[in-house]
Amino acid sequence: MHLSKTLADVGEANVIQEITAAAPSNLNGDDAAVLFPAAPNSRTVASTDTMVEGRHFTRTWSTPAEIGQKAIVANFADIEAMGARPTAALLAVIAPKNTPLALVRGIAEGIASRCAHYQAELVGGDVSAGSELVITVTAIGSLGGSLPPLTLDAARVSQKVVAHGKIGHSAAGFALLQRFGRSLPTQYEDLWPLIDAHCAPWIQPGRGVIARSTGATAMTDNSDGLIHDVGMLAKRSGVRIDLHKDALQPDPLLQAAGAVLDTDPWEWVLSGGEDHTLIATTHKDAPSGFRVIGDVHRGEGITVDGGPAAYSASWESF
């Protein structure tokens, strides 16, 4: 089928055919997907997230594959943050009728590539015409064993706060895109990883399961901003979390981007989201792939080296 055609040109059935061709699964193609039973002594975990063009992504900055990759990581990070393993995803796409078929195919290819890292599959979904491009992914995961899930209300006094993944890179990449678009000047080409971190964020699969199996009790992911997300964990658990400034120092890439954009890189570290960094609390040593970034105390709220955070803005949906 000619991918230069629009969705209106080819019709719903052919749009679905392109999605399933790009992200094949034997479980897809019927009225609903029938999943294999979870392992004994396990529970099903589900999460959903929506991305709207112009608010969560733009085709000017992101390729279709990157849009799909970002949609999967945003959802699978929520599954990981419960200490669970992502197993499947559902995709709903609302798009204007004049949307190129190649765009939807590319999004599905991006979804398939990220799902493959988790040994998960796209098992169903829906497509519909609408006034703007909207992508909704529902993620399904499996929480094995008898240990409790890593909920927001289970941080305890005297625990360490540990993190897996970059912090501030996505926000810095967004700032670079706002200044330069996708045409990053040659002299700043070393900053490309920051743009990649925004357009197609990445965390190592399986870290949430490892954290839970090695003693973590609470976890969240950095989607809306570090101070906001860790603050929610502190609030729900009725504790004060103190972050260590030395452990959060902006790395050389953030410092270089800050110099280029005349921006304090601490703003990206403390307020930037969409890195989907996994942040957990544990009484034990940092799990494999994690590092210590703070500790848990009696009290309430969130501090940095015992004082207020220099930046505390966050993503707001409305």
PDB file of C-alpha atoms in Angstrom, residues 10-318:
ATOM      1  CA  VAL A  10      -7.286   4.085   2.549  1.00  0.00           C
ATOM      2  CA  GLY A  11     -10.010   3.730   5.196  1.00  0.00           C
ATOM      3  CA  GLU A  12     -10.098   2.263   8.703  1.00  0.00           C
ATOM      4  CA  ALA A  13      -9.414  -1.363   7.813  1.00  0.00           C
ATOM      5  CA  ASN A  14      -6.257  -0.532   5.917  1.00  0.00           C
ATOM      6  CA  VAL A  15      -5.028   1.801   8.687  1.00  0.00           C
ATOM      7  CA  ILE A  16      -5.400  -1.061  11.167  1.00  0.00           C
ATOM      8  CA  GLN A  17      -3.661  -3.379   8.707  1.00  0.00           C
ATOM      9  CA  GLU A  18      -0.644  -1.054   8.586  1.00  0.00           C
ATOM     10  CA  ILE A  19      -0.473  -0.847  12.391  1.00  0.00           C
ATOM     11  CA  THR A  20      -0.614  -4.621  12.818  1.00  0.00           C
ATOM     12  CA  ALA A  21       1.947  -5.104  10.050  1.00  0.00           C
ATOM     13  CA  ALA A  22       4.341  -2.714  11.783  1.00  0.00           C
ATOM     14  CA  ALA A  23       3.715  -4.209  15.248  1.00  0.00           C
ATOM     15  CA  PRO A  24       2.639  -7.813  14.657  1.00  0.00           C
ATOM     16  CA  SER A  25       1.178 -10.009  17.388  1.00  0.00           C
ATOM     17  CA  ASN A  26      -0.724 -13.272  17.238  1.00  0.00           C
ATOM     18  CA  LEU A  27      -2.934 -11.883  20.014  1.00  0.00           C
ATOM     19  CA  ASN A  28      -4.123  -8.955  17.900  1.00  0.00           C
ATOM     20  CA  GLY A  29      -6.908  -8.893  15.336  1.00  0.00           C
ATOM     21  CA  ASP A  30     -10.065  -9.976  17.149  1.00  0.00           C
ATOM     22  CA  ASP A  31     -12.697  -8.087  19.173  1.00  0.00           C
ATOM     23  CA  ALA A  32     -10.375  -8.227  22.170  1.00  0.00           C
ATOM     24  CA  ALA A  33      -6.986  -9.677  23.038  1.00  0.00           C
ATOM     25  CA  VAL A  34      -7.000 -12.794  25.182  1.00  0.00           C
ATOM     26  CA  LEU A  35      -3.809 -12.736  27.205  1.00  0.00           C
ATOM     27  CA  PHE A  36      -2.039 -15.765  28.578  1.00  0.00           C
ATOM     28  CA  PRO A  37      -2.634 -16.369  32.289  1.00  0.00           C
ATOM     29  CA  ALA A  38      -0.261 -14.576  34.598  1.00  0.00           C
ATOM     30  CA  ALA A  39       2.315 -16.638  36.435  1.00  0.00           C
ATOM     31  CA  PRO A  40       1.144 -18.274  39.671  1.00  0.00           C
ATOM     32  CA  ASN A  41       0.947 -15.923  42.641  1.00  0.00           C
ATOM     33  CA  SER A  42       0.989 -12.810  40.436  1.00  0.00           C
ATOM     34  CA  ARG A  43      -1.271  -9.847  39.794  1.00  0.00           C
ATOM     35  CA  THR A  44      -2.149  -7.794  36.726  1.00  0.00           C
ATOM     36  CA  VAL A  45      -1.063  -4.138  36.612  1.00  0.00           C
ATOM     37  CA  ALA A  46      -2.581  -1.610  34.181  1.00  0.00           C
ATOM     38  CA  SER A  47      -1.875   2.023  33.323  1.00  0.00           C
ATOM     39  CA  THR A  48      -2.881   4.444  30.564  1.00  0.00           C
ATOM     40  CA  ASP A  49      -1.486   7.698  29.245  1.00  0.00           C
ATOM     41  CA  THR A  50      -2.485  10.084  26.456  1.00  0.00           C
ATOM     42  CA  MET A  51      -0.274  12.229  24.225  1.00  0.00           C
ATOM     43  CA  VAL A  52      -1.789  15.159  22.300  1.00  0.00           C
ATOM     44  CA  GLU A  53      -0.006  16.746  19.355  1.00  0.00           C
ATOM     45  CA  GLY A  54       1.143  20.269  20.143  1.00  0.00           C
ATOM     46  CA  ARG A  55       1.100  19.582  23.879  1.00  0.00           C
ATOM     47  CA  HIS A  56       3.121  16.418  24.383  1.00  0.00           C
ATOM     48  CA  PHE A  57       4.914  16.209  21.025  1.00  0.00           C
ATOM     49  CA  THR A  58       5.210  17.920  17.663  1.00  0.00           C
ATOM     50  CA  ARG A  59       5.950  16.412  14.271  1.00  0.00           C
ATOM     51  CA  THR A  60       8.315  19.324  13.640  1.00  0.00           C
ATOM     52  CA  TRP A  61      10.678  17.938  16.270  1.00  0.00           C
ATOM     53  CA  SER A  62       9.870  14.225  16.495  1.00  0.00           C
ATOM     54  CA  THR A  63       9.818  11.476  13.913  1.00  0.00           C
ATOM     55  CA  PRO A  64       6.775   9.158  13.896  1.00  0.00           C
ATOM     56  CA  ALA A  65       8.925   6.355  15.339  1.00  0.00           C
ATOM     57  CA  GLU A  66      10.085   8.602  18.184  1.00  0.00           C
ATOM     58  CA  ILE A  67       6.485   9.517  18.988  1.00  0.00           C
ATOM     59  CA  GLY A  68       5.656   5.822  19.320  1.00  0.00           C
ATOM     60  CA  GLN A  69       8.759   5.137  21.400  1.00  0.00           C
ATOM     61  CA  LYS A  70       7.942   7.999  23.754  1.00  0.00           C
ATOM     62  CA  ALA A  71       4.357   6.782  24.171  1.00  0.00           C
ATOM     63  CA  ILE A  72       5.498   3.304  25.189  1.00  0.00           C
ATOM     64  CA  VAL A  73       8.224   4.401  27.603  1.00  0.00           C
ATOM     65  CA  ALA A  74       5.863   6.852  29.337  1.00  0.00           C
ATOM     66  CA  ASN A  75       3.415   4.013  29.983  1.00  0.00           C
ATOM     67  CA  PHE A  76       5.820   1.169  30.674  1.00  0.00           C
ATOM     68  CA  ALA A  77       7.694   3.354  33.191  1.00  0.00           C
ATOM     69  CA  ASP A  78       4.465   3.484  35.220  1.00  0.00           C
ATOM     70  CA  ILE A  79       4.293  -0.311  35.178  1.00  0.00           C
ATOM     71  CA  GLU A  80       7.960  -0.531  36.196  1.00  0.00           C
ATOM     72  CA  ALA A  81       7.334   1.982  38.986  1.00  0.00           C
ATOM     73  CA  MET A  82       5.010  -0.541  40.634  1.00  0.00           C
ATOM     74  CA  GLY A  83       7.778  -3.144  40.536  1.00  0.00           C
ATOM     75  CA  ALA A  84       6.021  -4.989  37.722  1.00  0.00           C
ATOM     76  CA  ARG A  85       7.023  -6.265  34.282  1.00  0.00           C
ATOM     77  CA  PRO A  86       5.293  -4.784  31.200  1.00  0.00           C
ATOM     78  CA  THR A  87       3.759  -7.524  29.057  1.00  0.00           C
ATOM     79  CA  ALA A  88       1.399  -5.890  26.546  1.00  0.00           C
ATOM     80  CA  ALA A  89       0.071  -2.605  25.210  1.00  0.00           C
ATOM     81  CA  LEU A  90      -3.102  -1.324  23.571  1.00  0.00           C
ATOM     82  CA  LEU A  91      -3.052   1.651  21.193  1.00  0.00           C
ATOM     83  CA  ALA A  92      -5.810   4.129  20.364  1.00  0.00           C
ATOM     84  CA  VAL A  93      -5.154   6.725  17.660  1.00  0.00           C
ATOM     85  CA  ILE A  94      -7.344   9.724  16.858  1.00  0.00           C
ATOM     86  CA  ALA A  95      -6.153  11.573  13.774  1.00  0.00           C
ATOM     87  CA  PRO A  96      -7.393  14.069  11.170  1.00  0.00           C
ATOM     88  CA  LYS A  97      -8.539  12.384   7.955  1.00  0.00           C
ATOM     89  CA  ASN A  98      -5.730  14.013   5.973  1.00  0.00           C
ATOM     90  CA  THR A  99      -3.045  12.428   8.172  1.00  0.00           C
ATOM     91  CA  PRO A 100      -0.520  10.496   6.040  1.00  0.00           C
ATOM     92  CA  LEU A 101      -0.750   6.742   6.447  1.00  0.00           C
ATOM     93  CA  ALA A 102       3.042   6.714   6.772  1.00  0.00           C
ATOM     94  CA  LEU A 103       2.772   8.678  10.010  1.00  0.00           C
ATOM     95  CA  VAL A 104       0.589   6.074  11.702  1.00  0.00           C
ATOM     96  CA  ARG A 105       2.754   3.273  10.347  1.00  0.00           C
ATOM     97  CA  GLY A 106       5.851   5.013  11.756  1.00  0.00           C
ATOM     98  CA  ILE A 107       4.254   5.451  15.181  1.00  0.00           C
ATOM     99  CA  ALA A 108       3.395   1.742  15.237  1.00  0.00           C
ATOM    100  CA  GLU A 109       6.964   0.864  14.258  1.00  0.00           C
ATOM    101  CA  GLY A 110       8.284   2.963  17.143  1.00  0.00           C
ATOM    102  CA  ILE A 111       5.902   1.245  19.527  1.00  0.00           C
ATOM    103  CA  ALA A 112       6.983  -2.170  18.275  1.00  0.00           C
ATOM    104  CA  SER A 113      10.677  -1.349  18.682  1.00  0.00           C
ATOM    105  CA  ARG A 114      10.249  -0.266  22.311  1.00  0.00           C
ATOM    106  CA  CYS A 115       7.913  -3.168  23.130  1.00  0.00           C
ATOM    107  CA  ALA A 116      10.561  -5.565  21.847  1.00  0.00           C
ATOM    108  CA  HIS A 117      12.997  -4.356  24.510  1.00  0.00           C
ATOM    109  CA  TYR A 118      10.465  -5.462  27.142  1.00  0.00           C
ATOM    110  CA  GLN A 119       9.473  -8.684  25.369  1.00  0.00           C
ATOM    111  CA  ALA A 120       5.977  -7.188  25.208  1.00  0.00           C
ATOM    112  CA  GLU A 121       3.548  -6.885  22.302  1.00  0.00           C
ATOM    113  CA  LEU A 122       0.974  -4.461  20.929  1.00  0.00           C
ATOM    114  CA  VAL A 123      -2.145  -6.612  21.246  1.00  0.00           C
ATOM    115  CA  GLY A 124      -4.987  -4.326  20.123  1.00  0.00           C
ATOM    116  CA  GLY A 125      -6.505  -0.869  20.030  1.00  0.00           C
ATOM    117  CA  ASP A 126      -8.669   1.458  17.978  1.00  0.00           C
ATOM    118  CA  VAL A 127      -8.478   4.210  15.367  1.00  0.00           C
ATOM    119  CA  SER A 128     -10.833   7.120  14.759  1.00  0.00           C
ATOM    120  CA  ALA A 129     -11.006  10.415  12.885  1.00  0.00           C
ATOM    121  CA  GLY A 130     -10.719  13.606  14.922  1.00  0.00           C
ATOM    122  CA  SER A 131      -9.637  17.228  14.748  1.00  0.00           C
ATOM    123  CA  GLU A 132      -6.127  16.614  16.162  1.00  0.00           C
ATOM    124  CA  LEU A 133      -3.639  13.797  16.521  1.00  0.00           C
ATOM    125  CA  VAL A 134      -4.074  12.020  19.874  1.00  0.00           C
ATOM    126  CA  ILE A 135      -2.275   8.834  20.907  1.00  0.00           C
ATOM    127  CA  THR A 136      -3.379   6.805  23.915  1.00  0.00           C
ATOM    128  CA  VAL A 137      -1.504   3.753  25.114  1.00  0.00           C
ATOM    129  CA  THR A 138      -2.787   1.376  27.752  1.00  0.00           C
ATOM    130  CA  ALA A 139      -0.010  -0.697  29.293  1.00  0.00           C
ATOM    131  CA  ILE A 140      -0.515  -4.062  30.970  1.00  0.00           C
ATOM    132  CA  GLY A 141       2.004  -5.706  33.255  1.00  0.00           C
ATOM    133  CA  SER A 142       2.527  -8.593  35.630  1.00  0.00           C
ATOM    134  CA  LEU A 143       3.438  -8.228  39.304  1.00  0.00           C
ATOM    135  CA  GLY A 144       4.955 -11.525  40.361  1.00  0.00           C
ATOM    136  CA  GLY A 145       5.401 -13.014  43.808  1.00  0.00           C
ATOM    137  CA  SER A 146       3.954 -12.125  47.182  1.00  0.00           C
ATOM    138  CA  LEU A 147       5.853  -8.878  47.816  1.00  0.00           C
ATOM    139  CA  PRO A 148       3.614  -5.788  47.848  1.00  0.00           C
ATOM    140  CA  PRO A 149       3.619  -3.403  44.891  1.00  0.00           C
ATOM    141  CA  LEU A 150       5.846  -0.329  45.137  1.00  0.00           C
ATOM    142  CA  THR A 151       3.137   2.178  46.032  1.00  0.00           C
ATOM    143  CA  LEU A 152       3.542   5.890  46.757  1.00  0.00           C
ATOM    144  CA  ASP A 153       2.529   5.487  50.405  1.00  0.00           C
ATOM    145  CA  ALA A 154       5.242   3.039  51.440  1.00  0.00           C
ATOM    146  CA  ALA A 155       8.345   5.207  51.964  1.00  0.00           C
ATOM    147  CA  ARG A 156       9.638   4.809  55.519  1.00  0.00           C
ATOM    148  CA  VAL A 157      11.816   6.905  57.837  1.00  0.00           C
ATOM    149  CA  SER A 158      15.565   6.072  57.642  1.00  0.00           C
ATOM    150  CA  GLN A 159      15.340   4.660  54.116  1.00  0.00           C
ATOM    151  CA  LYS A 160      17.601   5.698  51.248  1.00  0.00           C
ATOM    152  CA  VAL A 161      16.171   7.334  48.114  1.00  0.00           C
ATOM    153  CA  VAL A 162      17.621   5.733  44.979  1.00  0.00           C
ATOM    154  CA  ALA A 163      17.254   6.533  41.284  1.00  0.00           C
ATOM    155  CA  HIS A 164      17.747   4.815  37.938  1.00  0.00           C
ATOM    156  CA  GLY A 165      18.124   6.920  34.803  1.00  0.00           C
ATOM    157  CA  LYS A 166      19.087  10.429  33.773  1.00  0.00           C
ATOM    158  CA  ILE A 167      17.538  13.440  35.501  1.00  0.00           C
ATOM    159  CA  GLY A 168      16.994  16.720  33.657  1.00  0.00           C
ATOM    160  CA  HIS A 169      18.023  15.516  30.204  1.00  0.00           C
ATOM    161  CA  SER A 170      14.552  15.583  28.648  1.00  0.00           C
ATOM    162  CA  ALA A 171      13.867  19.118  29.883  1.00  0.00           C
ATOM    163  CA  ALA A 172      17.235  20.286  28.551  1.00  0.00           C
ATOM    164  CA  GLY A 173      16.480  18.656  25.205  1.00  0.00           C
ATOM    165  CA  PHE A 174      13.123  20.419  25.087  1.00  0.00           C
ATOM    166  CA  ALA A 175      14.845  23.751  25.762  1.00  0.00           C
ATOM    167  CA  LEU A 176      17.313  23.095  22.939  1.00  0.00           C
ATOM    168  CA  LEU A 177      14.466  22.254  20.572  1.00  0.00           C
ATOM    169  CA  GLN A 178      12.689  25.471  21.525  1.00  0.00           C
ATOM    170  CA  ARG A 179      15.826  27.442  20.635  1.00  0.00           C
ATOM    171  CA  PHE A 180      17.139  25.579  17.587  1.00  0.00           C
ATOM    172  CA  GLY A 181      14.433  23.177  16.461  1.00  0.00           C
ATOM    173  CA  ARG A 182      15.820  19.911  15.106  1.00  0.00           C
ATOM    174  CA  SER A 183      18.607  21.837  13.309  1.00  0.00           C
ATOM    175  CA  LEU A 184      21.172  21.855  16.085  1.00  0.00           C
ATOM    176  CA  PRO A 185      24.188  23.970  15.042  1.00  0.00           C
ATOM    177  CA  THR A 186      27.331  21.957  14.266  1.00  0.00           C
ATOM    178  CA  GLN A 187      29.264  23.471  17.160  1.00  0.00           C
ATOM    179  CA  TYR A 188      26.684  22.072  19.577  1.00  0.00           C
ATOM    180  CA  GLU A 189      26.388  18.572  18.097  1.00  0.00           C
ATOM    181  CA  ASP A 190      27.653  17.029  21.357  1.00  0.00           C
ATOM    182  CA  LEU A 191      24.270  18.017  22.855  1.00  0.00           C
ATOM    183  CA  TRP A 192      22.272  15.670  20.605  1.00  0.00           C
ATOM    184  CA  PRO A 193      21.796  13.082  23.407  1.00  0.00           C
ATOM    185  CA  LEU A 194      19.686  15.667  25.255  1.00  0.00           C
ATOM    186  CA  ILE A 195      17.364  16.073  22.272  1.00  0.00           C
ATOM    187  CA  ASP A 196      17.158  12.293  21.964  1.00  0.00           C
ATOM    188  CA  ALA A 197      16.271  12.113  25.663  1.00  0.00           C
ATOM    189  CA  HIS A 198      13.267  14.354  25.048  1.00  0.00           C
ATOM    190  CA  CYS A 199      12.035  12.919  21.750  1.00  0.00           C
ATOM    191  CA  ALA A 200      12.603   9.256  22.639  1.00  0.00           C
ATOM    192  CA  PRO A 201      13.269   8.790  26.386  1.00  0.00           C
ATOM    193  CA  TRP A 202      14.760   5.520  27.583  1.00  0.00           C
ATOM    194  CA  ILE A 203      15.142   3.570  30.805  1.00  0.00           C
ATOM    195  CA  GLN A 204      16.683   0.130  31.145  1.00  0.00           C
ATOM    196  CA  PRO A 205      13.907  -2.496  31.175  1.00  0.00           C
ATOM    197  CA  GLY A 206      13.491  -4.560  34.314  1.00  0.00           C
ATOM    198  CA  ARG A 207      14.875  -2.101  36.853  1.00  0.00           C
ATOM    199  CA  GLY A 208      11.529  -1.835  38.660  1.00  0.00           C
ATOM    200  CA  VAL A 209      11.356  -5.595  39.138  1.00  0.00           C
ATOM    201  CA  ILE A 210      14.939  -5.633  40.417  1.00  0.00           C
ATOM    202  CA  ALA A 211      14.261  -2.817  42.884  1.00  0.00           C
ATOM    203  CA  ARG A 212      11.184  -4.591  44.295  1.00  0.00           C
ATOM    204  CA  SER A 213      12.943  -7.953  44.564  1.00  0.00           C
ATOM    205  CA  THR A 214      15.888  -6.408  46.451  1.00  0.00           C
ATOM    206  CA  GLY A 215      13.894  -4.583  49.100  1.00  0.00           C
ATOM    207  CA  ALA A 216      12.472  -1.334  47.700  1.00  0.00           C
ATOM    208  CA  THR A 217       9.109  -0.437  49.242  1.00  0.00           C
ATOM    209  CA  ALA A 218       7.954   2.648  47.290  1.00  0.00           C
ATOM    210  CA  MET A 219       8.620   3.914  43.783  1.00  0.00           C
ATOM    211  CA  THR A 220       7.569   6.539  41.261  1.00  0.00           C
ATOM    212  CA  ASP A 221       8.904   7.783  37.933  1.00  0.00           C
ATOM    213  CA  ASN A 222      10.046  11.295  37.104  1.00  0.00           C
ATOM    214  CA  SER A 223       7.355  12.286  34.615  1.00  0.00           C
ATOM    215  CA  ASP A 224       6.168  15.693  35.864  1.00  0.00           C
ATOM    216  CA  GLY A 225       9.303  17.037  37.578  1.00  0.00           C
ATOM    217  CA  LEU A 226      11.661  15.704  40.238  1.00  0.00           C
ATOM    218  CA  ILE A 227      10.532  17.918  43.128  1.00  0.00           C
ATOM    219  CA  HIS A 228       6.868  17.384  42.235  1.00  0.00           C
ATOM    220  CA  ASP A 229       7.066  13.602  41.835  1.00  0.00           C
ATOM    221  CA  VAL A 230       9.281  12.939  44.848  1.00  0.00           C
ATOM    222  CA  GLY A 231       7.143  15.424  46.765  1.00  0.00           C
ATOM    223  CA  MET A 232       4.061  13.339  45.973  1.00  0.00           C
ATOM    224  CA  LEU A 233       5.833  10.251  47.274  1.00  0.00           C
ATOM    225  CA  ALA A 234       6.713  12.112  50.497  1.00  0.00           C
ATOM    226  CA  LYS A 235       3.167  13.435  50.896  1.00  0.00           C
ATOM    227  CA  ARG A 236       1.475  10.087  50.365  1.00  0.00           C
ATOM    228  CA  SER A 237       3.902   8.392  52.771  1.00  0.00           C
ATOM    229  CA  GLY A 238       3.713  11.092  55.456  1.00  0.00           C
ATOM    230  CA  VAL A 239       7.477  11.666  55.518  1.00  0.00           C
ATOM    231  CA  ARG A 240      10.075  14.253  54.567  1.00  0.00           C
ATOM    232  CA  ILE A 241      12.440  13.361  51.760  1.00  0.00           C
ATOM    233  CA  ASP A 242      15.768  15.142  51.640  1.00  0.00           C
ATOM    234  CA  LEU A 243      17.585  15.024  48.305  1.00  0.00           C
ATOM    235  CA  HIS A 244      21.382  15.219  48.212  1.00  0.00           C
ATOM    236  CA  LYS A 245      22.634  18.091  46.105  1.00  0.00           C
ATOM    237  CA  ASP A 246      25.951  16.389  45.398  1.00  0.00           C
ATOM    238  CA  ALA A 247      24.136  13.354  43.987  1.00  0.00           C
ATOM    239  CA  LEU A 248      22.045  15.527  41.667  1.00  0.00           C
ATOM    240  CA  GLN A 249      24.783  17.778  40.310  1.00  0.00           C
ATOM    241  CA  PRO A 250      24.085  18.589  36.635  1.00  0.00           C
ATOM    242  CA  ASP A 251      26.347  16.449  34.477  1.00  0.00           C
ATOM    243  CA  PRO A 252      28.657  17.935  31.811  1.00  0.00           C
ATOM    244  CA  LEU A 253      25.974  17.722  29.095  1.00  0.00           C
ATOM    245  CA  LEU A 254      23.510  19.718  31.205  1.00  0.00           C
ATOM    246  CA  GLN A 255      26.169  22.235  32.132  1.00  0.00           C
ATOM    247  CA  ALA A 256      27.119  22.690  28.475  1.00  0.00           C
ATOM    248  CA  ALA A 257      23.477  23.143  27.438  1.00  0.00           C
ATOM    249  CA  GLY A 258      22.988  25.609  30.279  1.00  0.00           C
ATOM    250  CA  ALA A 259      25.895  27.691  29.008  1.00  0.00           C
ATOM    251  CA  VAL A 260      24.531  27.658  25.458  1.00  0.00           C
ATOM    252  CA  LEU A 261      21.004  28.616  26.521  1.00  0.00           C
ATOM    253  CA  ASP A 262      21.990  30.893  29.431  1.00  0.00           C
ATOM    254  CA  THR A 263      19.903  28.724  31.756  1.00  0.00           C
ATOM    255  CA  ASP A 264      20.674  27.350  35.206  1.00  0.00           C
ATOM    256  CA  PRO A 265      20.815  23.557  34.608  1.00  0.00           C
ATOM    257  CA  TRP A 266      19.477  22.997  38.123  1.00  0.00           C
ATOM    258  CA  GLU A 267      16.101  24.128  36.773  1.00  0.00           C
ATOM    259  CA  TRP A 268      16.058  21.126  34.431  1.00  0.00           C
ATOM    260  CA  VAL A 269      17.177  18.737  37.182  1.00  0.00           C
ATOM    261  CA  LEU A 270      14.656  19.845  39.793  1.00  0.00           C
ATOM    262  CA  SER A 271      11.696  20.900  37.621  1.00  0.00           C
ATOM    263  CA  GLY A 272      12.072  19.002  34.386  1.00  0.00           C
ATOM    264  CA  GLY A 273      10.062  15.838  33.804  1.00  0.00           C
ATOM    265  CA  GLU A 274       9.664  13.198  31.084  1.00  0.00           C
ATOM    266  CA  ASP A 275      12.967  11.488  31.852  1.00  0.00           C
ATOM    267  CA  HIS A 276      10.876   8.706  33.418  1.00  0.00           C
ATOM    268  CA  THR A 277      13.706   8.111  35.878  1.00  0.00           C
ATOM    269  CA  LEU A 278      12.697   5.461  38.416  1.00  0.00           C
ATOM    270  CA  ILE A 279      12.919   6.760  41.989  1.00  0.00           C
ATOM    271  CA  ALA A 280      12.513   4.355  44.899  1.00  0.00           C
ATOM    272  CA  THR A 281      13.045   4.089  48.641  1.00  0.00           C
ATOM    273  CA  THR A 282      14.797   1.206  50.360  1.00  0.00           C
ATOM    274  CA  HIS A 283      16.422   0.259  53.666  1.00  0.00           C
ATOM    275  CA  LYS A 284      19.059  -1.706  51.757  1.00  0.00           C
ATOM    276  CA  ASP A 285      21.896  -0.793  49.416  1.00  0.00           C
ATOM    277  CA  ALA A 286      21.007   0.742  46.062  1.00  0.00           C
ATOM    278  CA  PRO A 287      19.782  -1.996  43.694  1.00  0.00           C
ATOM    279  CA  SER A 288      21.772  -2.777  40.558  1.00  0.00           C
ATOM    280  CA  GLY A 289      21.535   0.153  38.157  1.00  0.00           C
ATOM    281  CA  PHE A 290      20.395   2.594  40.853  1.00  0.00           C
ATOM    282  CA  ARG A 291      22.292   5.283  42.787  1.00  0.00           C
ATOM    283  CA  VAL A 292      21.546   6.977  46.116  1.00  0.00           C
ATOM    284  CA  ILE A 293      20.149  10.512  45.737  1.00  0.00           C
ATOM    285  CA  GLY A 294      18.600  11.186  49.156  1.00  0.00           C
ATOM    286  CA  ASP A 295      17.110   9.831  52.353  1.00  0.00           C
ATOM    287  CA  VAL A 296      13.826   9.711  54.239  1.00  0.00           C
ATOM    288  CA  HIS A 297      13.157  11.558  57.522  1.00  0.00           C
ATOM    289  CA  ARG A 298      10.339  12.259  59.932  1.00  0.00           C
ATOM    290  CA  GLY A 299       8.337  15.314  58.986  1.00  0.00           C
ATOM    291  CA  GLU A 300       6.738  16.307  55.720  1.00  0.00           C
ATOM    292  CA  GLY A 301       7.584  17.721  52.320  1.00  0.00           C
ATOM    293  CA  ILE A 302      10.771  17.667  50.287  1.00  0.00           C
ATOM    294  CA  THR A 303      14.087  19.433  50.851  1.00  0.00           C
ATOM    295  CA  VAL A 304      17.474  19.604  49.149  1.00  0.00           C
ATOM    296  CA  ASP A 305      20.373  19.371  51.610  1.00  0.00           C
ATOM    297  CA  GLY A 306      17.903  20.296  54.344  1.00  0.00           C
ATOM    298  CA  GLY A 307      16.594  23.458  52.691  1.00  0.00           C
ATOM    299  CA  PRO A 308      14.006  24.479  50.089  1.00  0.00           C
ATOM    300  CA  ALA A 309      14.551  23.493  46.457  1.00  0.00           C
ATOM    301  CA  ALA A 310      15.773  26.284  44.195  1.00  0.00           C
ATOM    302  CA  TYR A 311      13.195  25.245  41.569  1.00  0.00           C
ATOM    303  CA  SER A 312       9.925  23.385  42.067  1.00  0.00           C
ATOM    304  CA  ALA A 313       7.792  23.969  38.949  1.00  0.00           C
ATOM    305  CA  SER A 314       6.236  20.928  37.300  1.00  0.00           C
ATOM    306  CA  TRP A 315       4.152  19.784  34.351  1.00  0.00           C
ATOM    307  CA  GLU A 316       0.484  20.713  34.653  1.00  0.00           C
ATOM    308  CA  SER A 317      -2.107  19.029  32.426  1.00  0.00           C
ATOM    309  CA  PHE A 318      -4.654  21.831  32.737  1.00  0.00           C
TER     310      PHE A 318
END
